[in-house]
Every structure is written in C-alpha cells, then in structure tokens.
Amino acid sequence: MVVSSGLSLSSLFHRVQKGLLKLGAAAMVGVMASVCLILTGFPGSAMAVPTAEELLKALPLSDGEREDVLKGEIVRFTTEEGSDRELALGAVLLVPKVPENLIPLWREAVVFKLVGAVTAFGEISDKATVSDFAGVKLEPKGEDEAKRYLEAEPGDTLNLDGKEIAAFQALKSKGGSQADVETLVRELLLARYQAYRAKGLSGIPPYVRGGEEKFELSQDLLLATNEAKFVPKYFPSFHQTLLNYPANQAKQLETRFFWANVDVFSRPTLILSHRMLFNEGDAYVVVDRHFYASHEYNGLQAIGGALPAKEGSLLVSLYRISTDGVAGFGSSAKHPVARGLMGPYFEEIFEGIRKKAE
C-alpha cells in the first residue's frame, strides 16, 4: 500500500517509529507530564470547573474505555485535528491520590530527565545571553550535522528562515568549522528566544521551504490555542496570555524557558520550550509550547489535567504536534498510523510521571 508519493506504509512506520515517536518520548517530554491541568478543592470554588466525572463523560471514550479508566488502566484517545499537519493524542489515567509534588516536578523540569533521548537541556534566563546556550552542542554525529548547516538551503532538512540560511552559507564561504557552526547555532537559538520574548507568536521567524514557500509555525500554535476550548471558558485571563504573550500576562502566571537537545535519527534536534504555570485559587494550568524545533517537526503545544475523583485523581493529558510528516497526499492514512505508534511511548512517559509524583 502506498500512502504518499514515494512513501510506502512500511517506510512510514519506520520513519514514525524511529523518528517522530522517539521525539514523542523525548522532545515532547513536557507534553506528557509537565503539561498538566491540576484542579483541586472544587467544592466552594468560584469557577464552574467540571468534576472528574463530568470530564470523563466529556472525553471521546466508549463506555468500555471509561470502565478501563476506573480500573486504573491508561486509556489513549484522540480528538479532532485542526489541519492535515496536526497530530492530536491524549491519555487518561485514574490514580489513587493527587500527586502533591507534581508542581515541584514541573519547576525542576524533571521530565527532561525521564527519557534517554534527551541528551542535554538547560534553563534560559530572563536576560539571556549566548552563555545560556553554552551546553548546546551538535551531538550525536556533530560533524555530519555541522555539514548540514553549512549546506543549508530552503527545505525541510533544517527548520531555518532566510537570514539564518544566509548566515550559514556565509560561514561556509569562510571555511567554518564544526565549532564555528555550533557558535552560530547558539546565536540562532538566542535570537529566536529574544524574538519570541519580545513579540510572542508574531515574533517566531518562519521556516523557509522550497521556492517562495514559508511555513508559519505561529499559525499552528495559534490553532492549538484556539482548540483548547476549556481555557477561555474557565480561565479567560490565561487564554489571553496564550494568545497575546508577552503583551498580556496573567497576574498568577509563572513562566520558564528551556532549550533541549534530543537524539532523533542519530541527529541532534534542538528545541526551544516555553512552559507556563497559571494559578487561580486551587486551580493550576500548565502549558508547554515548543516554539522552535530544528528538524523532524515544526513545533507543538500541549495541555492536560488532574482532577480529584471519588477513587482518587483523574489524570488527563493531550498534546498537539505540527509535523509535515503526516500532511499532504495520503494524510488520512498517515494520521492513524502515527497515532497508533505514538501510543506506547505516550503511556511509558505517563507511567514514569505517575511513579515520580507518588
């Protein structure tokens, strides 16, 4: 069976399993765990927050799947996807009690330590300089990756804008070394971080594809924001933050920024992550937004939840990833294949967080 021009179903399985799915267990680490909506103390709350029972009913699950949740099993689900580039996958789990140390785990970025594919990561300070990215190295196979940067051109080998491509081409003309490339990569990450901190979604430089084509990650992140229907309903001020950061920042907002290096296809995938914690009363919302990824996917935004239930606590997590790998011809066949292969990795991280939070 052929699902796209030049791409067989077996090769799609190989690519998704070895690439996107490894990324799903690593570069998307924040999606599965630190991306949680933690709601406690609902009695007497001023917000009309749904109960765990109401949320379980609202999830796209069969009666049998709901029974599995009540038995303590991890149940995966999907929801409507906003474009042919978007993959949406979630999971729900009932645990005996609310993990009291979940927020400290978020603050410590423990999730980046759960998966071996994350080879390095670091927190980015508010007044960042290139020294914040000192740990960024093109590993593994740095020589090969440096060559890709020196030969940068429009396309999907690397996610770069026109100015970035020109900078690497200029470096090549000067006979730049791997160390020189790494220095320029750190400067690239700093510039993208500063642009996002200054202008939010509108500050994200586009990825230049073939010809005049440009991919605007900001539009896919905006789509993911608008698909989170419960946020404007229950947390309107935080919704405005997601739409208009940094111009609009809710008073109870805590933000942290990280870079991470993920080994995908024996290539370093460099990521910029904006992690947000919003608190109102006993309610917490945590979002992870990847506003840059150097290759394999475009970016992502994720959100989830943990609500008190009679049997303990209902944990829900949903992420939306933008990737050209499931777009275009044959997209309807690629999506279920990708979601099916991502499931086990999703569950592995969910289990890891459950153990860490106990």
Short mmCIF file of C-alpha atoms in Angstrom, two decimals:
data_model
loop_
_atom_site.label_atom_id
_atom_site.label_comp_id
_atom_site.label_asym_id
_atom_site.label_seq_id
_atom_site.Cartn_x
_atom_site.Cartn_y
_atom_site.Cartn_z
CA MET A 1 0.00 0.00 0.00
CA VAL A 2 1.28 3.47 -0.86
CA VAL A 3 0.20 6.38 1.32
CA SER A 4 2.11 9.16 -0.42
CA SER A 5 4.26 9.70 -3.44
CA GLY A 6 7.43 7.70 -2.84
CA LEU A 7 6.42 6.78 0.72
CA SER A 8 5.22 3.23 1.43
CA LEU A 9 3.27 2.28 4.52
CA SER A 10 6.25 0.27 5.79
CA SER A 11 8.61 3.20 5.34
CA LEU A 12 6.13 5.46 7.11
CA PHE A 13 6.10 3.03 10.04
CA HIS A 14 9.89 3.10 10.09
CA ARG A 15 10.07 6.89 9.96
CA VAL A 16 7.40 7.47 12.58
CA GLN A 17 8.66 4.76 14.91
CA LYS A 18 12.31 5.75 14.69
CA GLY A 19 11.86 9.48 14.39
CA LEU A 20 8.65 11.22 15.37
CA LEU A 21 7.86 8.65 18.01
CA LYS A 22 11.27 8.86 19.58
CA LEU A 23 10.65 12.56 19.58
CA GLY A 24 7.26 11.90 21.15
CA ALA A 25 9.02 10.20 24.01
CA ALA A 26 11.67 12.82 24.36
CA ALA A 27 11.31 16.18 22.69
CA MET A 28 7.68 16.07 23.72
CA VAL A 29 8.51 15.15 27.26
CA GLY A 30 6.94 18.34 28.53
CA VAL A 31 3.77 17.39 26.75
CA MET A 32 3.13 14.27 28.69
CA ALA A 33 3.98 15.27 32.17
CA SER A 34 4.67 18.87 32.87
CA VAL A 35 1.73 19.77 30.69
CA CYS A 36 -0.99 19.23 33.23
CA LEU A 37 -4.10 20.97 34.39
CA ILE A 38 -4.24 20.38 38.13
CA LEU A 39 -7.56 21.20 39.70
CA THR A 40 -8.12 20.65 43.38
CA GLY A 41 -10.53 21.83 46.03
CA PHE A 42 -13.51 22.18 43.70
CA PRO A 43 -16.12 22.45 46.46
CA GLY A 44 -16.63 26.15 47.05
CA SER A 45 -14.59 27.14 44.01
CA ALA A 46 -15.74 30.35 42.34
CA MET A 47 -15.18 28.78 38.91
CA ALA A 48 -17.61 26.36 37.35
CA VAL A 49 -14.88 23.80 36.84
CA PRO A 50 -16.12 20.39 35.67
CA THR A 51 -15.83 17.46 38.05
CA ALA A 52 -13.70 14.44 37.18
CA GLU A 53 -16.87 12.50 36.45
CA GLU A 54 -18.10 15.20 34.08
CA LEU A 55 -14.74 15.36 32.33
CA LEU A 56 -14.60 11.58 31.92
CA LYS A 57 -18.03 11.70 30.30
CA ALA A 58 -16.95 14.52 28.00
CA LEU A 59 -13.84 12.72 26.74
CA PRO A 60 -14.18 10.85 23.41
CA LEU A 61 -14.23 7.43 25.08
CA SER A 62 -16.51 4.43 24.79
CA ASP A 63 -18.31 3.05 27.84
CA GLY A 64 -15.83 0.19 27.87
CA GLU A 65 -12.88 2.57 27.82
CA ARG A 66 -14.37 4.54 30.71
CA GLU A 67 -14.63 1.31 32.66
CA ASP A 68 -10.97 0.63 31.89
CA VAL A 69 -10.08 4.06 33.28
CA LEU A 70 -11.94 3.29 36.50
CA LYS A 71 -9.93 0.07 36.76
CA GLY A 72 -6.70 2.08 36.75
CA GLU A 73 -5.66 1.43 33.15
CA ILE A 74 -4.08 4.06 30.92
CA VAL A 75 -6.51 4.75 28.08
CA ARG A 76 -5.47 6.64 24.98
CA PHE A 77 -7.76 8.88 22.97
CA THR A 78 -7.65 11.33 20.12
CA THR A 79 -9.74 14.32 19.20
CA GLU A 80 -10.46 16.41 16.13
CA GLU A 81 -7.32 17.69 14.46
CA GLY A 82 -7.27 21.20 13.07
CA SER A 83 -5.19 20.55 9.94
CA ASP A 84 -3.55 17.75 8.00
CA ARG A 85 -0.24 18.68 9.68
CA GLU A 86 -1.58 18.30 13.20
CA LEU A 87 -1.40 15.14 15.29
CA ALA A 88 -3.56 15.05 18.41
CA LEU A 89 -3.20 12.33 21.01
CA GLY A 90 -4.17 12.13 24.64
CA ALA A 91 -4.33 9.72 27.54
CA VAL A 92 -6.32 9.44 30.73
CA LEU A 93 -5.50 7.59 33.93
CA LEU A 94 -7.08 7.23 37.37
CA VAL A 95 -4.61 7.23 40.27
CA PRO A 96 -5.30 6.62 43.99
CA LYS A 97 -4.41 10.14 45.07
CA VAL A 98 -3.45 13.57 43.81
CA PRO A 99 0.37 13.75 43.49
CA GLU A 100 1.25 16.64 45.77
CA ASN A 101 4.72 17.08 44.33
CA LEU A 102 3.61 17.49 40.71
CA ILE A 103 4.16 21.25 40.65
CA PRO A 104 7.68 20.99 42.14
CA LEU A 105 8.44 18.42 39.44
CA TRP A 106 7.33 20.95 36.84
CA ARG A 107 9.54 23.64 38.34
CA GLU A 108 12.54 21.31 38.42
CA ALA A 109 11.96 20.19 34.80
CA VAL A 110 12.29 16.61 35.98
CA VAL A 111 10.53 15.45 32.84
CA PHE A 112 13.59 16.22 30.73
CA LYS A 113 15.43 13.53 32.69
CA LEU A 114 12.91 10.76 32.07
CA VAL A 115 13.88 9.80 28.54
CA GLY A 116 17.38 8.89 27.44
CA ALA A 117 16.92 10.54 24.04
CA VAL A 118 17.15 13.95 25.72
CA THR A 119 20.92 14.29 25.65
CA ALA A 120 21.12 17.78 27.17
CA PHE A 121 18.91 20.63 28.32
CA GLY A 122 19.20 23.92 30.13
CA GLU A 123 17.05 26.71 31.52
CA ILE A 124 17.17 30.07 29.74
CA SER A 125 17.31 33.14 31.97
CA ASP A 126 15.12 36.21 31.56
CA LYS A 127 18.02 38.36 30.38
CA ALA A 128 19.60 35.62 28.33
CA THR A 129 22.94 35.88 26.59
CA VAL A 130 24.64 33.36 24.37
CA SER A 131 26.18 31.87 27.53
CA ASP A 132 22.74 30.46 28.42
CA PHE A 133 23.23 28.13 25.46
CA ALA A 134 26.79 27.09 26.29
CA GLY A 135 25.67 23.47 26.68
CA VAL A 136 24.27 23.32 23.14
CA LYS A 137 26.41 21.02 21.02
CA LEU A 138 25.76 19.23 17.76
CA GLU A 139 25.75 15.74 19.21
CA PRO A 140 25.48 12.97 18.17
CA LYS A 141 27.39 12.90 14.89
CA GLY A 142 28.29 16.54 15.13
CA GLU A 143 30.47 16.60 12.04
CA ASP A 144 27.60 15.38 9.86
CA GLU A 145 25.14 17.82 11.40
CA ALA A 146 27.56 20.73 11.04
CA LYS A 147 27.83 19.89 7.36
CA ARG A 148 24.04 20.06 7.04
CA TYR A 149 24.08 23.56 8.50
CA LEU A 150 26.92 24.67 6.23
CA GLU A 151 24.96 23.37 3.25
CA ALA A 152 21.69 24.89 4.46
CA GLU A 153 19.10 25.76 1.86
CA PRO A 154 15.30 26.10 1.74
CA GLY A 155 13.64 22.78 2.55
CA ASP A 156 12.91 20.52 5.49
CA THR A 157 16.39 19.18 6.30
CA LEU A 158 16.62 22.04 8.81
CA ASN A 159 13.98 24.46 10.03
CA LEU A 160 15.56 27.85 9.26
CA ASP A 161 14.49 31.25 7.99
CA GLY A 162 16.12 33.13 5.13
CA LYS A 163 18.54 35.14 7.27
CA GLU A 164 19.66 32.04 9.14
CA ILE A 165 20.30 30.17 5.90
CA ALA A 166 22.32 33.11 4.58
CA ALA A 167 24.38 33.22 7.78
CA PHE A 168 25.36 29.56 7.48
CA GLN A 169 26.12 29.93 3.78
CA ALA A 170 28.39 32.87 4.61
CA LEU A 171 30.10 30.79 7.28
CA LYS A 172 30.70 28.03 4.72
CA SER A 173 32.36 30.51 2.35
CA LYS A 174 34.80 31.34 5.15
CA GLY A 175 35.64 27.67 5.72
CA GLY A 176 33.76 27.47 9.03
CA SER A 177 34.49 24.54 11.33
CA GLN A 178 32.10 22.48 13.45
CA ALA A 179 32.92 24.71 16.41
CA ASP A 180 32.05 27.76 14.31
CA VAL A 181 28.73 26.18 13.34
CA GLU A 182 27.91 25.45 16.97
CA THR A 183 28.66 29.05 17.88
CA LEU A 184 26.30 30.27 15.15
CA VAL A 185 23.62 27.77 16.23
CA ARG A 186 23.77 29.16 19.78
CA GLU A 187 23.37 32.67 18.38
CA LEU A 188 20.41 31.46 16.30
CA LEU A 189 18.69 29.99 19.37
CA LEU A 190 19.31 33.16 21.37
CA ALA A 191 17.88 35.34 18.58
CA ARG A 192 14.77 33.18 18.29
CA TYR A 193 14.30 33.21 22.05
CA GLN A 194 14.65 37.00 22.19
CA ALA A 195 12.22 37.47 19.29
CA TYR A 196 9.62 35.30 21.00
CA ARG A 197 10.11 37.02 24.35
CA ALA A 198 9.64 40.39 22.64
CA LYS A 199 6.68 39.63 20.36
CA GLY A 200 5.31 36.20 21.26
CA LEU A 201 3.76 34.20 18.43
CA SER A 202 4.19 37.04 15.94
CA GLY A 203 7.92 37.08 16.66
CA ILE A 204 8.53 33.49 15.54
CA PRO A 205 10.54 33.57 12.28
CA PRO A 206 9.04 31.37 9.53
CA TYR A 207 10.71 28.24 8.19
CA VAL A 208 11.72 28.62 4.55
CA ARG A 209 10.71 25.64 2.44
CA GLY A 210 11.14 25.22 -1.31
CA GLY A 211 10.95 28.23 -3.62
CA GLU A 212 8.98 31.09 -2.09
CA GLU A 213 7.10 28.82 0.31
CA LYS A 214 7.30 29.69 4.00
CA PHE A 215 5.86 27.82 6.95
CA GLU A 216 4.45 29.99 9.75
CA LEU A 217 4.65 27.98 12.98
CA SER A 218 2.84 30.80 14.76
CA GLN A 219 -0.36 29.92 12.90
CA ASP A 220 -0.28 26.28 14.02
CA LEU A 221 0.39 27.31 17.63
CA LEU A 222 -2.49 29.79 17.41
CA LEU A 223 -4.69 26.98 16.10
CA ALA A 224 -3.70 24.74 19.00
CA THR A 225 -4.51 27.57 21.43
CA ASN A 226 -7.97 28.08 19.97
CA GLU A 227 -8.64 24.34 20.03
CA ALA A 228 -8.28 24.31 23.83
CA LYS A 229 -11.93 25.26 24.34
CA PHE A 230 -11.95 24.87 28.13
CA VAL A 231 -9.26 27.52 28.68
CA PRO A 232 -11.27 30.59 27.62
CA LYS A 233 -14.33 29.11 29.34
CA TYR A 234 -12.77 28.57 32.76
CA PHE A 235 -9.54 30.62 32.63
CA PRO A 236 -10.16 33.59 30.30
CA SER A 237 -7.20 35.65 31.54
CA PHE A 238 -4.82 32.76 30.88
CA HIS A 239 -6.34 32.27 27.44
CA GLN A 240 -5.46 35.88 26.66
CA THR A 241 -1.90 35.15 27.79
CA LEU A 242 -1.66 32.22 25.38
CA LEU A 243 -2.95 34.40 22.56
CA ASN A 244 -1.08 37.61 23.31
CA TYR A 245 2.07 36.77 25.27
CA PRO A 246 4.07 38.84 26.22
CA ALA A 247 1.77 41.87 25.88
CA ASN A 248 -0.84 40.16 28.04
CA GLN A 249 0.41 38.17 31.04
CA ALA A 250 -1.97 36.97 33.72
CA LYS A 251 -1.05 38.02 37.25
CA GLN A 252 -0.81 34.45 38.50
CA LEU A 253 1.46 33.34 35.66
CA GLU A 254 4.80 31.59 36.16
CA THR A 255 6.92 31.08 33.05
CA ARG A 256 10.11 29.16 32.38
CA PHE A 257 12.10 28.70 29.21
CA PHE A 258 14.33 25.79 28.25
CA TRP A 259 16.43 24.57 25.39
CA ALA A 260 16.82 20.84 24.84
CA ASN A 261 18.78 18.54 22.57
CA VAL A 262 17.05 15.32 21.52
CA ASP A 263 18.73 12.45 19.68
CA VAL A 264 16.48 11.67 16.69
CA PHE A 265 17.74 9.53 13.83
CA SER A 266 21.21 9.96 15.38
CA ARG A 267 20.78 13.68 14.74
CA PRO A 268 20.61 16.46 17.33
CA THR A 269 17.15 18.02 17.35
CA LEU A 270 17.32 21.39 19.13
CA ILE A 271 14.18 22.67 20.83
CA LEU A 272 13.05 25.92 22.46
CA SER A 273 10.31 25.41 25.05
CA HIS A 274 8.05 27.93 26.79
CA ARG A 275 6.48 26.37 29.87
CA MET A 276 3.68 28.21 31.64
CA LEU A 277 2.08 27.62 35.02
CA PHE A 278 -1.09 29.54 35.80
CA ASN A 279 -2.73 29.55 39.22
CA GLU A 280 -6.13 30.82 40.26
CA GLY A 281 -7.31 29.71 43.68
CA ASP A 282 -6.81 25.96 43.88
CA ALA A 283 -6.64 25.58 40.12
CA TYR A 284 -3.42 25.27 38.13
CA VAL A 285 -2.99 25.17 34.37
CA VAL A 286 0.33 24.16 32.83
CA VAL A 287 1.13 24.50 29.14
CA ASP A 288 4.23 23.53 27.19
CA ARG A 289 4.82 25.32 23.89
CA HIS A 290 7.70 24.32 21.62
CA PHE A 291 8.18 27.47 19.56
CA TYR A 292 11.18 26.06 17.71
CA ALA A 293 12.44 22.65 16.64
CA SER A 294 15.44 22.32 14.34
CA HIS A 295 14.04 19.40 12.32
CA GLU A 296 11.59 16.45 12.23
CA TYR A 297 8.61 18.51 13.41
CA ASN A 298 7.58 22.15 13.36
CA GLY A 299 6.51 22.78 16.93
CA LEU A 300 3.86 21.78 19.44
CA GLN A 301 1.55 22.91 22.21
CA ALA A 302 0.10 20.72 24.90
CA ILE A 303 -2.19 20.76 27.89
CA GLY A 304 -3.68 18.23 30.28
CA GLY A 305 -5.26 17.79 33.68
CA ALA A 306 -5.56 16.06 37.02
CA LEU A 307 -8.93 16.30 38.70
CA PRO A 308 -9.98 14.84 42.05
CA ALA A 309 -12.34 11.88 41.75
CA LYS A 310 -14.08 9.56 44.19
CA GLU A 311 -11.46 6.89 43.54
CA GLY A 312 -8.52 9.30 43.71
CA SER A 313 -7.48 11.59 40.87
CA LEU A 314 -8.22 11.61 37.16
CA LEU A 315 -5.15 12.50 35.08
CA VAL A 316 -5.63 13.72 31.52
CA SER A 317 -3.01 14.86 29.02
CA LEU A 318 -3.43 15.98 25.41
CA TYR A 319 -0.84 17.29 23.01
CA ARG A 320 -0.99 18.69 19.50
CA ILE A 321 2.12 18.47 17.32
CA SER A 322 2.64 20.18 13.99
CA THR A 323 4.57 17.99 11.55
CA ASP A 324 4.80 17.94 7.78
CA GLY A 325 5.40 14.18 8.01
CA VAL A 326 1.68 13.41 8.13
CA ALA A 327 0.49 16.16 5.77
CA GLY A 328 -0.30 16.14 2.07
CA PHE A 329 -1.26 13.19 -0.10
CA GLY A 330 -2.23 10.15 1.96
CA SER A 331 -2.67 12.21 5.13
CA SER A 332 -5.79 10.30 6.16
CA ALA A 333 -3.77 7.07 6.18
CA LYS A 334 -0.70 8.55 7.85
CA HIS A 335 -2.52 10.01 10.87
CA PRO A 336 -3.91 6.79 12.40
CA VAL A 337 -0.61 5.02 11.77
CA ALA A 338 1.33 7.76 13.54
CA ARG A 339 -1.11 7.94 16.45
CA GLY A 340 -1.08 4.18 16.87
CA LEU A 341 2.70 4.04 17.02
CA MET A 342 2.94 7.01 19.37
CA GLY A 343 0.63 5.45 21.95
CA PRO A 344 3.11 3.14 23.72
CA TYR A 345 5.64 5.95 24.12
CA PHE A 346 2.89 8.15 25.50
CA GLU A 347 1.99 5.51 28.08
CA GLU A 348 5.63 4.97 29.05
CA ILE A 349 6.04 8.62 30.00
CA PHE A 350 2.66 8.72 31.72
CA GLU A 351 3.77 5.78 33.87
CA GLY A 352 7.08 7.47 34.58
CA ILE A 353 5.39 10.62 35.79
CA ARG A 354 2.99 8.64 37.94
CA LYS A 355 5.91 6.97 39.71
CA LYS A 356 7.81 10.23 40.10
CA ALA A 357 4.78 12.00 41.53
CA GLU A 358 3.87 9.35 44.10
#
